[in-house]
XYZ file of N, CA and C in Angstrom:
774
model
N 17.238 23.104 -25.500
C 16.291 22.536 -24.550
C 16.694 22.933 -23.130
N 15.763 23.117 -22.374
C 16.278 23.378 -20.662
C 15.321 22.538 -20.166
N 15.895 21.925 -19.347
C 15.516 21.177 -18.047
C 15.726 21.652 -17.093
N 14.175 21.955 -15.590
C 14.699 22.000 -14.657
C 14.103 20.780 -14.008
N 15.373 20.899 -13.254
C 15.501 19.458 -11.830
C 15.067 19.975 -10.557
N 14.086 19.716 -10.046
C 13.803 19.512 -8.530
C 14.556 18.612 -7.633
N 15.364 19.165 -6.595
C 15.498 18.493 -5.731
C 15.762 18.335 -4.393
N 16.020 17.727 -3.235
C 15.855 18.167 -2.262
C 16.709 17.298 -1.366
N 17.670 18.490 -0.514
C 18.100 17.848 0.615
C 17.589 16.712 1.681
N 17.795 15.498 2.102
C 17.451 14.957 3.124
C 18.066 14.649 4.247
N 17.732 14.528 5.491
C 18.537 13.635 6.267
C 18.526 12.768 6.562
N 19.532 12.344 7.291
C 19.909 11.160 7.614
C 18.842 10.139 8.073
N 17.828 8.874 7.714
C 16.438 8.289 7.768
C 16.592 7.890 9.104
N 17.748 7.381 9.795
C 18.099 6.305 10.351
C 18.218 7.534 11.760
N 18.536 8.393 11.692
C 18.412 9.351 12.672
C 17.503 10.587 13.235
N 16.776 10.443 12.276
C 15.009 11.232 12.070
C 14.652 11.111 13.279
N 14.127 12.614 14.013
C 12.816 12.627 14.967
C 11.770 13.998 14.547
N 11.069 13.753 15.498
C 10.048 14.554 15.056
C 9.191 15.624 16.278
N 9.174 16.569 16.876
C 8.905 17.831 17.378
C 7.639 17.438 17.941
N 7.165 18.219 18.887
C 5.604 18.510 19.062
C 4.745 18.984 18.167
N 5.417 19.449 16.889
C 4.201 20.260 16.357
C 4.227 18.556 14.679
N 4.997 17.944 15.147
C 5.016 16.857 14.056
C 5.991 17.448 13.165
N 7.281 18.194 13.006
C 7.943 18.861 12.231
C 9.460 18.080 12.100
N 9.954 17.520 10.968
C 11.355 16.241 11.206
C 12.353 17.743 11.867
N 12.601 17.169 12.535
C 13.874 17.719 13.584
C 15.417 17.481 12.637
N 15.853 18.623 11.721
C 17.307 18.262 11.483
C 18.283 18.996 11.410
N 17.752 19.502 12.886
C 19.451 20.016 13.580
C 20.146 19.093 14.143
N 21.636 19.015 13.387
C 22.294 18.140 14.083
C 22.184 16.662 13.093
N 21.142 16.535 12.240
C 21.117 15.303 11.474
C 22.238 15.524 10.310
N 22.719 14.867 10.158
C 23.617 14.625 8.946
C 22.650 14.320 7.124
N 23.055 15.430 6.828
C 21.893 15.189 5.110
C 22.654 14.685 4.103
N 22.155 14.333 3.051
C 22.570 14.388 2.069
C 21.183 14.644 0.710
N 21.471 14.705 -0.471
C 21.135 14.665 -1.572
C 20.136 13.708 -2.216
N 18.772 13.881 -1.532
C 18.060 12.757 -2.170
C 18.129 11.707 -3.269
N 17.988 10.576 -2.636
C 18.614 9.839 -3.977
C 17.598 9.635 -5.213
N 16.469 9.743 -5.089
C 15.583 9.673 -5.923
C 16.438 10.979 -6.863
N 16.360 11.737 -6.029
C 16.516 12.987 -7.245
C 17.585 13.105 -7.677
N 18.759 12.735 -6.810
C 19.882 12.330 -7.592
C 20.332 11.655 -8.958
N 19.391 10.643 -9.130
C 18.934 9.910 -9.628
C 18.422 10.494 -11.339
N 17.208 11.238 -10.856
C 16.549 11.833 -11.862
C 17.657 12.710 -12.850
N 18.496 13.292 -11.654
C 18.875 14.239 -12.297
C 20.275 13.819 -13.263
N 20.853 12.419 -13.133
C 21.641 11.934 -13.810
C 21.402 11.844 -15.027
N 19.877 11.197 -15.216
C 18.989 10.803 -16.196
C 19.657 11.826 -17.608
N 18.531 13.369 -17.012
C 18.870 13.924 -17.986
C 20.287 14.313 -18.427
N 21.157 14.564 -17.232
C 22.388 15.128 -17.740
C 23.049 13.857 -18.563
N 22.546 12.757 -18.672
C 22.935 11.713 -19.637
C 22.782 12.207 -20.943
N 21.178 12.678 -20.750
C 20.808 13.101 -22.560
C 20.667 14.574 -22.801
N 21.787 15.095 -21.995
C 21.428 17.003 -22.177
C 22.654 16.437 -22.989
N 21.920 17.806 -24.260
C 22.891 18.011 -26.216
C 23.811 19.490 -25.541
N 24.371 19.478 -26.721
C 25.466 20.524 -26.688
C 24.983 21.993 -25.853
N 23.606 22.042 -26.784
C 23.122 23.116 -26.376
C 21.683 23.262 -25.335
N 21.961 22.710 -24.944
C 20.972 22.130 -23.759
C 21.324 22.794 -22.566
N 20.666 23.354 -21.343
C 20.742 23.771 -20.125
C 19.947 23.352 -19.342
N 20.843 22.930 -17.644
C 19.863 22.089 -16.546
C 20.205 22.931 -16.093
N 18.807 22.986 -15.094
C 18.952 23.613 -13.872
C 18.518 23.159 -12.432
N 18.184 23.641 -11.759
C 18.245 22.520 -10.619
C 17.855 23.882 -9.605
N 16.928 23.526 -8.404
C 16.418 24.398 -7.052
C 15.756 22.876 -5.889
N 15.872 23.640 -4.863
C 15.422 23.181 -4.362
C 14.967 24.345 -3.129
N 13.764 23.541 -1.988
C 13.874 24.633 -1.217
C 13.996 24.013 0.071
N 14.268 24.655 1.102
C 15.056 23.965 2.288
C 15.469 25.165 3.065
N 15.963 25.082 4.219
C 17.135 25.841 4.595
C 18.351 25.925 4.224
N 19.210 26.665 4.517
C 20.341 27.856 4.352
C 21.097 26.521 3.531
N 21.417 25.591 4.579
C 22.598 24.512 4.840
C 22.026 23.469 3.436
N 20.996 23.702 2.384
C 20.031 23.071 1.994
C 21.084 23.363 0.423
N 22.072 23.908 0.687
C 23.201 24.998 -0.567
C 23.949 23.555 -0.845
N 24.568 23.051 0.361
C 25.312 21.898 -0.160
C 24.956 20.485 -1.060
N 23.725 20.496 -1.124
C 22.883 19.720 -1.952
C 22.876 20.170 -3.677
N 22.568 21.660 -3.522
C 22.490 22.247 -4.729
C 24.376 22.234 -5.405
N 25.195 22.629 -4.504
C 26.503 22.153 -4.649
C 27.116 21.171 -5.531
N 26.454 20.094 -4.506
C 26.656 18.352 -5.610
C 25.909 18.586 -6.990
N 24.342 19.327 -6.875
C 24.232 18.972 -8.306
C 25.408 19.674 -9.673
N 25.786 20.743 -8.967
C 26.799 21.699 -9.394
C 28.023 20.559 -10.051
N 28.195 20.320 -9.275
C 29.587 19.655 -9.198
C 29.006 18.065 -10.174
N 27.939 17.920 -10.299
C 27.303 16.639 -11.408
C 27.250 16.658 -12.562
N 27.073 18.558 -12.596
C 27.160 18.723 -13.849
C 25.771 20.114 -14.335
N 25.342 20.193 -13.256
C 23.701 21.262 -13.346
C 24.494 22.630 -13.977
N 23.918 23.267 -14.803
C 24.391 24.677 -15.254
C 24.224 25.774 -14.164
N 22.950 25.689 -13.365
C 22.329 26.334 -12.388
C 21.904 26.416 -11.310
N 21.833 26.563 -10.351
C 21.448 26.229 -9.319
C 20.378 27.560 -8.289
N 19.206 27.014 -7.861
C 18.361 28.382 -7.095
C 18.403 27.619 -5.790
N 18.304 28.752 -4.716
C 17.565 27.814 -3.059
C 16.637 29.016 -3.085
N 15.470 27.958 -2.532
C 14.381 28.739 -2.237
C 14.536 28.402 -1.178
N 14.457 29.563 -0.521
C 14.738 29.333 1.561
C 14.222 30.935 2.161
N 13.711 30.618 3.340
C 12.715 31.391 3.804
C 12.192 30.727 5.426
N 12.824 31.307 6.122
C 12.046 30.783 7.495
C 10.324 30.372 7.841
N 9.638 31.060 6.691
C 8.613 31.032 6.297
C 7.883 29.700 6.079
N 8.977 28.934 5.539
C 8.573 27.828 4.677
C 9.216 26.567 5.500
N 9.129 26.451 6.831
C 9.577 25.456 7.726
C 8.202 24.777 7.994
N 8.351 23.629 7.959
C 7.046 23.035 8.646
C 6.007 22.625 6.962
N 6.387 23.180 5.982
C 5.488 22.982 4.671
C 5.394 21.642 4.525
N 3.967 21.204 4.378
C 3.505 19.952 3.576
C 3.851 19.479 2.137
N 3.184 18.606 1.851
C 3.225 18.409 0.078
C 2.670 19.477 -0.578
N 1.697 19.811 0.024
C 0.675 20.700 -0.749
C 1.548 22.735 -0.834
N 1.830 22.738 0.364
C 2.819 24.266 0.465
C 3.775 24.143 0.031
N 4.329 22.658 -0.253
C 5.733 22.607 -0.941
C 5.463 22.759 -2.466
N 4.284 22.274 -2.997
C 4.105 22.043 -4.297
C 3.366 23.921 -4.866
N 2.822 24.258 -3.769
C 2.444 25.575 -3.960
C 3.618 27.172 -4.162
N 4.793 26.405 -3.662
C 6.342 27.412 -3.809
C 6.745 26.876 -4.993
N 6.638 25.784 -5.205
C 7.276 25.247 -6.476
C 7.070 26.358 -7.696
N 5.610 25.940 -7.577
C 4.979 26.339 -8.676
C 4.999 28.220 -8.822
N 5.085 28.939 -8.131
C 5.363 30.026 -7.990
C 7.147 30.753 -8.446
N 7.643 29.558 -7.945
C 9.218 30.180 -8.364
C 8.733 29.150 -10.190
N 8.588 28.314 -10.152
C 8.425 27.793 -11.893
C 7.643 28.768 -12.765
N 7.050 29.631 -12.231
C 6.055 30.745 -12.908
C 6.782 32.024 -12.845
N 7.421 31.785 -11.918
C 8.221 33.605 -11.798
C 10.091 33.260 -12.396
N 9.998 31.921 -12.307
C 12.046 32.226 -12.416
C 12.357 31.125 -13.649
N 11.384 30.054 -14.030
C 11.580 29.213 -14.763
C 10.214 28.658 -15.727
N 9.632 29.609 -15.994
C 7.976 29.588 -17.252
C 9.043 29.155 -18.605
N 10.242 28.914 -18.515
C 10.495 28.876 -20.634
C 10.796 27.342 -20.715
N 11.174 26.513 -18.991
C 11.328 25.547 -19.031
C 10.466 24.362 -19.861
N 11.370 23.537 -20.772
C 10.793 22.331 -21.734
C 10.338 21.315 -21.051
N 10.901 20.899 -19.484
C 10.632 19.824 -19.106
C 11.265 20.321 -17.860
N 9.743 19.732 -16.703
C 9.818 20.119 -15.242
C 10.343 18.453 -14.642
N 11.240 18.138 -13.776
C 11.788 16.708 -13.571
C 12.092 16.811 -12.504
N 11.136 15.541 -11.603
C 11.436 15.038 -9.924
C 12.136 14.116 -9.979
N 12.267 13.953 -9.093
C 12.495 12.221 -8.561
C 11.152 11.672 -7.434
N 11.150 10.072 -7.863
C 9.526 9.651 -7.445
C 9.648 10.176 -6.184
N 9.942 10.414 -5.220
C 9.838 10.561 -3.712
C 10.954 10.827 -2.938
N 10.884 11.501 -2.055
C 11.541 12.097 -1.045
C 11.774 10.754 -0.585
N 13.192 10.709 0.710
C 12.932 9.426 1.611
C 12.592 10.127 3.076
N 12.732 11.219 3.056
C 12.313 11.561 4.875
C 10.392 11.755 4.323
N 10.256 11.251 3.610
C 8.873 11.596 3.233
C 7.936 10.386 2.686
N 8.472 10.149 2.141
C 8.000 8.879 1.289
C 6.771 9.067 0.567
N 5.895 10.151 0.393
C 4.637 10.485 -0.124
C 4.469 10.263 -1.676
N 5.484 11.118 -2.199
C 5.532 10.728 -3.822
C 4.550 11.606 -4.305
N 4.217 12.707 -3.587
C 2.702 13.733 -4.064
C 3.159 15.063 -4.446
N 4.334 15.309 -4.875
C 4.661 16.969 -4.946
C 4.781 16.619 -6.525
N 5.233 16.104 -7.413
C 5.160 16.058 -8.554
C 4.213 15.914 -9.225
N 2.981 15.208 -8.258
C 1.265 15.756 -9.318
C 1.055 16.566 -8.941
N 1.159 17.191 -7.382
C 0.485 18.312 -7.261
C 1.284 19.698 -8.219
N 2.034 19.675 -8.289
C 2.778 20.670 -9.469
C 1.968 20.730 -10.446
N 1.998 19.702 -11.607
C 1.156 19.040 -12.522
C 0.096 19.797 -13.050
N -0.584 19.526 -11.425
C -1.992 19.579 -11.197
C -2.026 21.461 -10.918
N -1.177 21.912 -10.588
C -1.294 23.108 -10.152
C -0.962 24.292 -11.622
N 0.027 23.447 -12.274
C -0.012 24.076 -13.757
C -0.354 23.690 -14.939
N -1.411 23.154 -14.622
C -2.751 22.169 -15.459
C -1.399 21.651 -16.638
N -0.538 20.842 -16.725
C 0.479 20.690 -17.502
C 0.475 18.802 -17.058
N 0.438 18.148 -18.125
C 0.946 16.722 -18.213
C 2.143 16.271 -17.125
N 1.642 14.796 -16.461
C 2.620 14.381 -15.513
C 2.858 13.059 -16.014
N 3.570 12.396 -16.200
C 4.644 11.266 -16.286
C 5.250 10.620 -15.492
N 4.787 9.659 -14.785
C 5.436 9.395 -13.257
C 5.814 7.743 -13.931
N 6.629 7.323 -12.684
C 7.133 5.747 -12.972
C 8.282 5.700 -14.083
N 8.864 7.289 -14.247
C 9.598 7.065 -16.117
C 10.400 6.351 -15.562
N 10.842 5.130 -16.874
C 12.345 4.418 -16.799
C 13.078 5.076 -17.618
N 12.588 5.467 -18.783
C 13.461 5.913 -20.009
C 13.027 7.211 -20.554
N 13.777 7.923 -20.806
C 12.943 9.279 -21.414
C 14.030 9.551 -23.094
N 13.552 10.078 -23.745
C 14.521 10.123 -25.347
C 13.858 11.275 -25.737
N 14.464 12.203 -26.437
C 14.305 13.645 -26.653
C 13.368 13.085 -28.407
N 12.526 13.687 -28.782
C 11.500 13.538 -29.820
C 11.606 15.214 -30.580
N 11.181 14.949 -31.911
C 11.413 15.945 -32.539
C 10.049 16.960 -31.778
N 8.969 16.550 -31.523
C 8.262 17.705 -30.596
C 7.890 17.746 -29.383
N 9.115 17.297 -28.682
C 8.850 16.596 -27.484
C 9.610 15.368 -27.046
N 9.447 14.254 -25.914
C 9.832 13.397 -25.893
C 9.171 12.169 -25.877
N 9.840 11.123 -25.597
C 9.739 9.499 -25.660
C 9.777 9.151 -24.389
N 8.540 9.167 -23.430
C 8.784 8.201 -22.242
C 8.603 6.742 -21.748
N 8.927 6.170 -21.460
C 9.008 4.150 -21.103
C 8.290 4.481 -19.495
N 7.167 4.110 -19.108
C 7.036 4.310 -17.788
C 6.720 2.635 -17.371
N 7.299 2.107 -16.205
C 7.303 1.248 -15.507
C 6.120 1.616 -14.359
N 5.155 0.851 -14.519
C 4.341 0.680 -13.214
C 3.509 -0.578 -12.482
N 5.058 -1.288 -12.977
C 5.108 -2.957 -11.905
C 4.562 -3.702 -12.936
N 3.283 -3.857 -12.706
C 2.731 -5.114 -13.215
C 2.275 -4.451 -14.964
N 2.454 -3.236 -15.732
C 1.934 -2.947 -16.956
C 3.517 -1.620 -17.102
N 4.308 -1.935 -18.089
C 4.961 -0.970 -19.183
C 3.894 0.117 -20.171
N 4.251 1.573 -20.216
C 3.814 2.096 -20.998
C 4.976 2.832 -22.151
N 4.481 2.773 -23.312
C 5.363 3.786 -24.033
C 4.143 5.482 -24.158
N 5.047 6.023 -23.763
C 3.701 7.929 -23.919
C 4.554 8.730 -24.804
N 4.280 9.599 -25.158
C 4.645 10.759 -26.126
C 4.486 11.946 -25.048
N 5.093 12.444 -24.322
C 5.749 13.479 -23.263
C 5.518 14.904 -24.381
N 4.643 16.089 -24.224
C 5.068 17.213 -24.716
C 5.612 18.002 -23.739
N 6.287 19.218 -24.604
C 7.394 19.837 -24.386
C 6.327 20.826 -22.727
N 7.019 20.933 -21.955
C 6.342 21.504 -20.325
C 5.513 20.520 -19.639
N 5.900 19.435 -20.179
C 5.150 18.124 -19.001
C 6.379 18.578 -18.015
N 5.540 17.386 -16.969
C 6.005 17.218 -15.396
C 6.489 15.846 -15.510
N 7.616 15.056 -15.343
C 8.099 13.676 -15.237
C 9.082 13.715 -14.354
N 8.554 12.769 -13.550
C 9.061 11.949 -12.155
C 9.843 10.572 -12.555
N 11.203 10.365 -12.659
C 11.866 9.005 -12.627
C 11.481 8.206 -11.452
N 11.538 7.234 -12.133
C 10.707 5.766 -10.778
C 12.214 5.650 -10.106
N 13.033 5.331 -11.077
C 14.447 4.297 -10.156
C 15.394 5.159 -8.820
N 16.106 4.606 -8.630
C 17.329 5.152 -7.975
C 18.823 4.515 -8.006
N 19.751 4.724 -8.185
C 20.940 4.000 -8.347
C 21.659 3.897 -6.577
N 21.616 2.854 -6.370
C 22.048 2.465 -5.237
C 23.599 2.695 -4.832
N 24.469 3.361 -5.874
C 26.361 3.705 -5.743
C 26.386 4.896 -6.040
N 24.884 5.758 -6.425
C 25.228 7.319 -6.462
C 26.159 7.485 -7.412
N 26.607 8.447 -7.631
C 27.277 9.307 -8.955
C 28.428 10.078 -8.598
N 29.555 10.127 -8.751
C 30.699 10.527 -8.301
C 31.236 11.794 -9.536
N 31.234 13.017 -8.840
C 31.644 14.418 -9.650
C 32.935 14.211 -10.149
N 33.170 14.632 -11.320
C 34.807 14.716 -11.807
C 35.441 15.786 -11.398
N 36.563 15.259 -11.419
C 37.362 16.722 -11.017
C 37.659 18.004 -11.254
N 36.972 18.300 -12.988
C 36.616 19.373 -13.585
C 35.185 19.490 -13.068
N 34.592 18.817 -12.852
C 33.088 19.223 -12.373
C 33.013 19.611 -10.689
N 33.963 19.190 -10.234
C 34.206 19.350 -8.822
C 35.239 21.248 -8.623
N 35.487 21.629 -9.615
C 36.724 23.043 -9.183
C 35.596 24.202 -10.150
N 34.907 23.508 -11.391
C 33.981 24.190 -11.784
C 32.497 24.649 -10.818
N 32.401 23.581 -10.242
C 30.847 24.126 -9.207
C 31.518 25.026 -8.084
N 32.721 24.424 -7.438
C 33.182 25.685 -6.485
C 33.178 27.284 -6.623
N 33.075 27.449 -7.860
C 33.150 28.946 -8.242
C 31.757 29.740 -8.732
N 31.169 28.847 -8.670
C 29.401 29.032 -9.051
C 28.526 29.761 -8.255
N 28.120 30.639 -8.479
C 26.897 31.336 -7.478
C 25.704 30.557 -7.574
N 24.991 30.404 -6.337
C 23.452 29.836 -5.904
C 22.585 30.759 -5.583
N 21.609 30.997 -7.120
C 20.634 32.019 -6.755
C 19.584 31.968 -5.064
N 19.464 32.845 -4.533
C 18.576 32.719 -3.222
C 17.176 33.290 -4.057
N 16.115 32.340 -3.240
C 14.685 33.019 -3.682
C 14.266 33.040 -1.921
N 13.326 33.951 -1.961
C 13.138 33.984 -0.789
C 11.569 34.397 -0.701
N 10.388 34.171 -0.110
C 8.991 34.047 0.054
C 8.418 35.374 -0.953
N 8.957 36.316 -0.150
C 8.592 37.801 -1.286
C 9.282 37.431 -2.450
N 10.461 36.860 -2.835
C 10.592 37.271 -4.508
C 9.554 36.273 -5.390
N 8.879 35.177 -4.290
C 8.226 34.040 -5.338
C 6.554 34.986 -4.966
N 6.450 35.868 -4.134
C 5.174 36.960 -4.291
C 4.392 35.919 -3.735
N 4.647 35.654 -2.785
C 3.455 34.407 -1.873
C 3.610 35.300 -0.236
N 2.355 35.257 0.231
C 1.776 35.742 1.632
C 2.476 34.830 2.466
N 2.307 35.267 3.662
C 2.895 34.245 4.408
C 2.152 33.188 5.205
N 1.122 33.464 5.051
C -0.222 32.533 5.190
C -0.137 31.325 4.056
N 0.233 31.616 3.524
C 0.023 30.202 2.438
C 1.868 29.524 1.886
N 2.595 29.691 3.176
C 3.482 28.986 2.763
C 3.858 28.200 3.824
N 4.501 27.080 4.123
C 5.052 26.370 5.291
C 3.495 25.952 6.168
N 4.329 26.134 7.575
C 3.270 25.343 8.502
C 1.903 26.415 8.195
N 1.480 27.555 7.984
C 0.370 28.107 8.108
C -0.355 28.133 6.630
N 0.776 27.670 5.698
C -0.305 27.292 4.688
C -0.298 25.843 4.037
N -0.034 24.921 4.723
C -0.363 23.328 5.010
C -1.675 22.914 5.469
N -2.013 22.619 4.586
C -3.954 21.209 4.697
C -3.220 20.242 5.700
N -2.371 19.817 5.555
C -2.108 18.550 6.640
C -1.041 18.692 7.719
N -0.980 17.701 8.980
C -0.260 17.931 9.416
C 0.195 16.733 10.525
N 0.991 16.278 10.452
C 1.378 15.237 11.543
C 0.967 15.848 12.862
N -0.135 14.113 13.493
C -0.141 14.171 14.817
C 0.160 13.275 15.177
N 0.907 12.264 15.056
C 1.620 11.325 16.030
C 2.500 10.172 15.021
N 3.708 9.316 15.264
C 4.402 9.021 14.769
C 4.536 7.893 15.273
N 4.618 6.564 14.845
C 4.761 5.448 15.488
C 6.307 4.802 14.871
N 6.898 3.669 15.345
C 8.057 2.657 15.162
C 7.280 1.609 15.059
N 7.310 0.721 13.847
C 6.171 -0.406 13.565
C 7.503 -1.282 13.432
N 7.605 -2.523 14.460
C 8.722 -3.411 14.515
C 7.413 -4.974 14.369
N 8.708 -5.379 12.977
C 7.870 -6.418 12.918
C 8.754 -7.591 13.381
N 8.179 -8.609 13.508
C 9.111 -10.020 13.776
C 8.615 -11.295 12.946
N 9.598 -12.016 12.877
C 9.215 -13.240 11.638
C 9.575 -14.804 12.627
N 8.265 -15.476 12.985
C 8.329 -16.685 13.909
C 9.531 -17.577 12.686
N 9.691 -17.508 11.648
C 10.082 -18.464 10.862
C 10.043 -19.951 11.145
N 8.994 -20.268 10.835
C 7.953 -21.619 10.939
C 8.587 -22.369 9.704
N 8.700 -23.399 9.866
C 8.546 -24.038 8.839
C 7.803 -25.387 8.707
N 6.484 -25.626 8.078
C 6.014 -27.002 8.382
C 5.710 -27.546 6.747
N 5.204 -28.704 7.176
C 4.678 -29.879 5.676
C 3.948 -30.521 6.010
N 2.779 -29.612 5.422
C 1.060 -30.589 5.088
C 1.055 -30.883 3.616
N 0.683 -31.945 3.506
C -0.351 -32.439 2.637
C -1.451 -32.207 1.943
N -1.908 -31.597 3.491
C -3.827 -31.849 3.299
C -3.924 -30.161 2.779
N -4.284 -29.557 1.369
C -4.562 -28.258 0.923
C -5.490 -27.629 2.044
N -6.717 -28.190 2.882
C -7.442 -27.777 3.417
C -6.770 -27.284 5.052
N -5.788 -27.995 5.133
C -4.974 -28.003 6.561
C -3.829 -26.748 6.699
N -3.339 -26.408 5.020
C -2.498 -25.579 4.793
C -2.856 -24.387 5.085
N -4.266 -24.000 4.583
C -5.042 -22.923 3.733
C -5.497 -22.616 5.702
N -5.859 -23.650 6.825
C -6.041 -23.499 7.935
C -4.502 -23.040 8.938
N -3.558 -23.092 8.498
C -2.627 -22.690 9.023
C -2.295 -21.139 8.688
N -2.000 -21.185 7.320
C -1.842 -19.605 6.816
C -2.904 -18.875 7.399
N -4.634 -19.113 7.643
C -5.169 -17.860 8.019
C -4.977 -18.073 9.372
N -4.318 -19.198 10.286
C -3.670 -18.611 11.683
C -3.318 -17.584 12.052
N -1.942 -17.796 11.025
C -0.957 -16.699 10.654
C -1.107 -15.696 10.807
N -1.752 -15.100 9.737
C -2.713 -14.087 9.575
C -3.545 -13.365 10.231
N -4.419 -13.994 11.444
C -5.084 -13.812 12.107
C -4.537 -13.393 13.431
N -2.898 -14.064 13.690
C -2.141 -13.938 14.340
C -1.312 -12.341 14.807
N -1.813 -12.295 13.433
C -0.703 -10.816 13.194
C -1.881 -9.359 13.571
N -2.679 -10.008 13.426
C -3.880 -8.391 13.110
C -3.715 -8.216 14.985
């Protein structure tokens, strides 16, 4: 079986700005290893068999290697960066459009394509349908549990208020919902083994994409302005009686806030 893992460098949330052209600024931000995808990617290396191979890309800039690194060092067999000055400024939609181009040119034998639900410098949660959607191939989002099936797998998807059990075939798209909040710590054979590992480079021409349709010039959307939404909590505390007096206070509240 092969699995590949999507995943993607982030930076630091708490130190995020953002450019004139609406582009996150992270020179100088401190990144790390998305935890969503961190996450995901534990998942499988839980249930990768003897003969099983992960692999793992992401695309980013240069510095975007030390991400692919950790997965190295987690335990990934493989590792690609897709990086390309080209591809600065890409949306969901140009991000999901490289994806799918290096998954067609460097990884078509893959059994199972695997995100994590969302970026955090992003929070959108839209590159794993648009993949999906782009290689008319089954998506699986919200998984809690995934179990390898004799033609295919076993997914548990959590989506709050309704549990599903699905039957996953072999080249679906599945996105893990969770994240582990203590992260995953490399062993020390997994830590002297990734040091010696080469990180394939893909670069705009080897995935055979124009340069019109990658990054900022081939993005549908685009940030125009960015707000800081600070909320505050009066912390009230009162005791009515009267249901009709209550029900008149809360839409104060309420009314208070808009």
């Amino acid at each position: 079986m092969k699995y590949l893992v999507a995943v993607k460098q982030v930076p630091d949330t708490a130190k995020v700005t953002v450019d004139s052209d609406g582009i996150l600024v992270r020179a100088g931000v401190p990144s790390i290893l998305n935890p969503y995808c961190e996450y995901a990617l534990g998942r499988i290396l839980d249930m990768k068999g003897e003969d099983d191979t992960v692999e793992v890309f992401t695309m980013g800039p240069p510095q975007a290697e030390s991400a692919l690194r950790r997965c190295l060092e987690l335990g990934a067999d493989k590792a690609y960066l897709l990086t390309d000055r080209t591809f600065a400024g890409a949306d969901t939609w140009a991000t999901a459009r490289a994806i799918v181009a290096f998954i067609t040119r460097f990884a078509c034998d893959a059994d199972l394509m695997v995100f994590g639900r969302q970026a955090i410098d992003g929070d959108t949660g839209q590159v794993p349908f648009e993949v999906a959607q782009m290689l008319d191939v089954q998506q699986f989002a919200y998984t809690e549990s995934l179990e390898p099936s004799d033609d295919g797998f076993i997914a548990v998807q959590d989506y709050g208020d309704v549990r599903r059990t699905a039957k996953v075939p072999l080249g679906s798209v599945v996105s893990f919902g969770g994240v582990d909040p203590n992260g995953r710590l490399p062993t020390i054979t997994g830590y002297l083994r990734a040091s010696s590992m080469e990180i394939e480079t893909v670069d705009r021409v080897a995935l055979g994409l124009g340069a019109y349709s990658v990054g900022l010039k081939g993005s549908l959307t685009r940030i125009v302005r960015t707000d800081t939404v600070k909320s505050t909590r009066r912390n009230r505390k009162v005791e009515v009686k009267d249901p009709a007096r209550a029900a008149s206070l809360v839409m104060g509240e309420v009314e208070a806030l808009r």
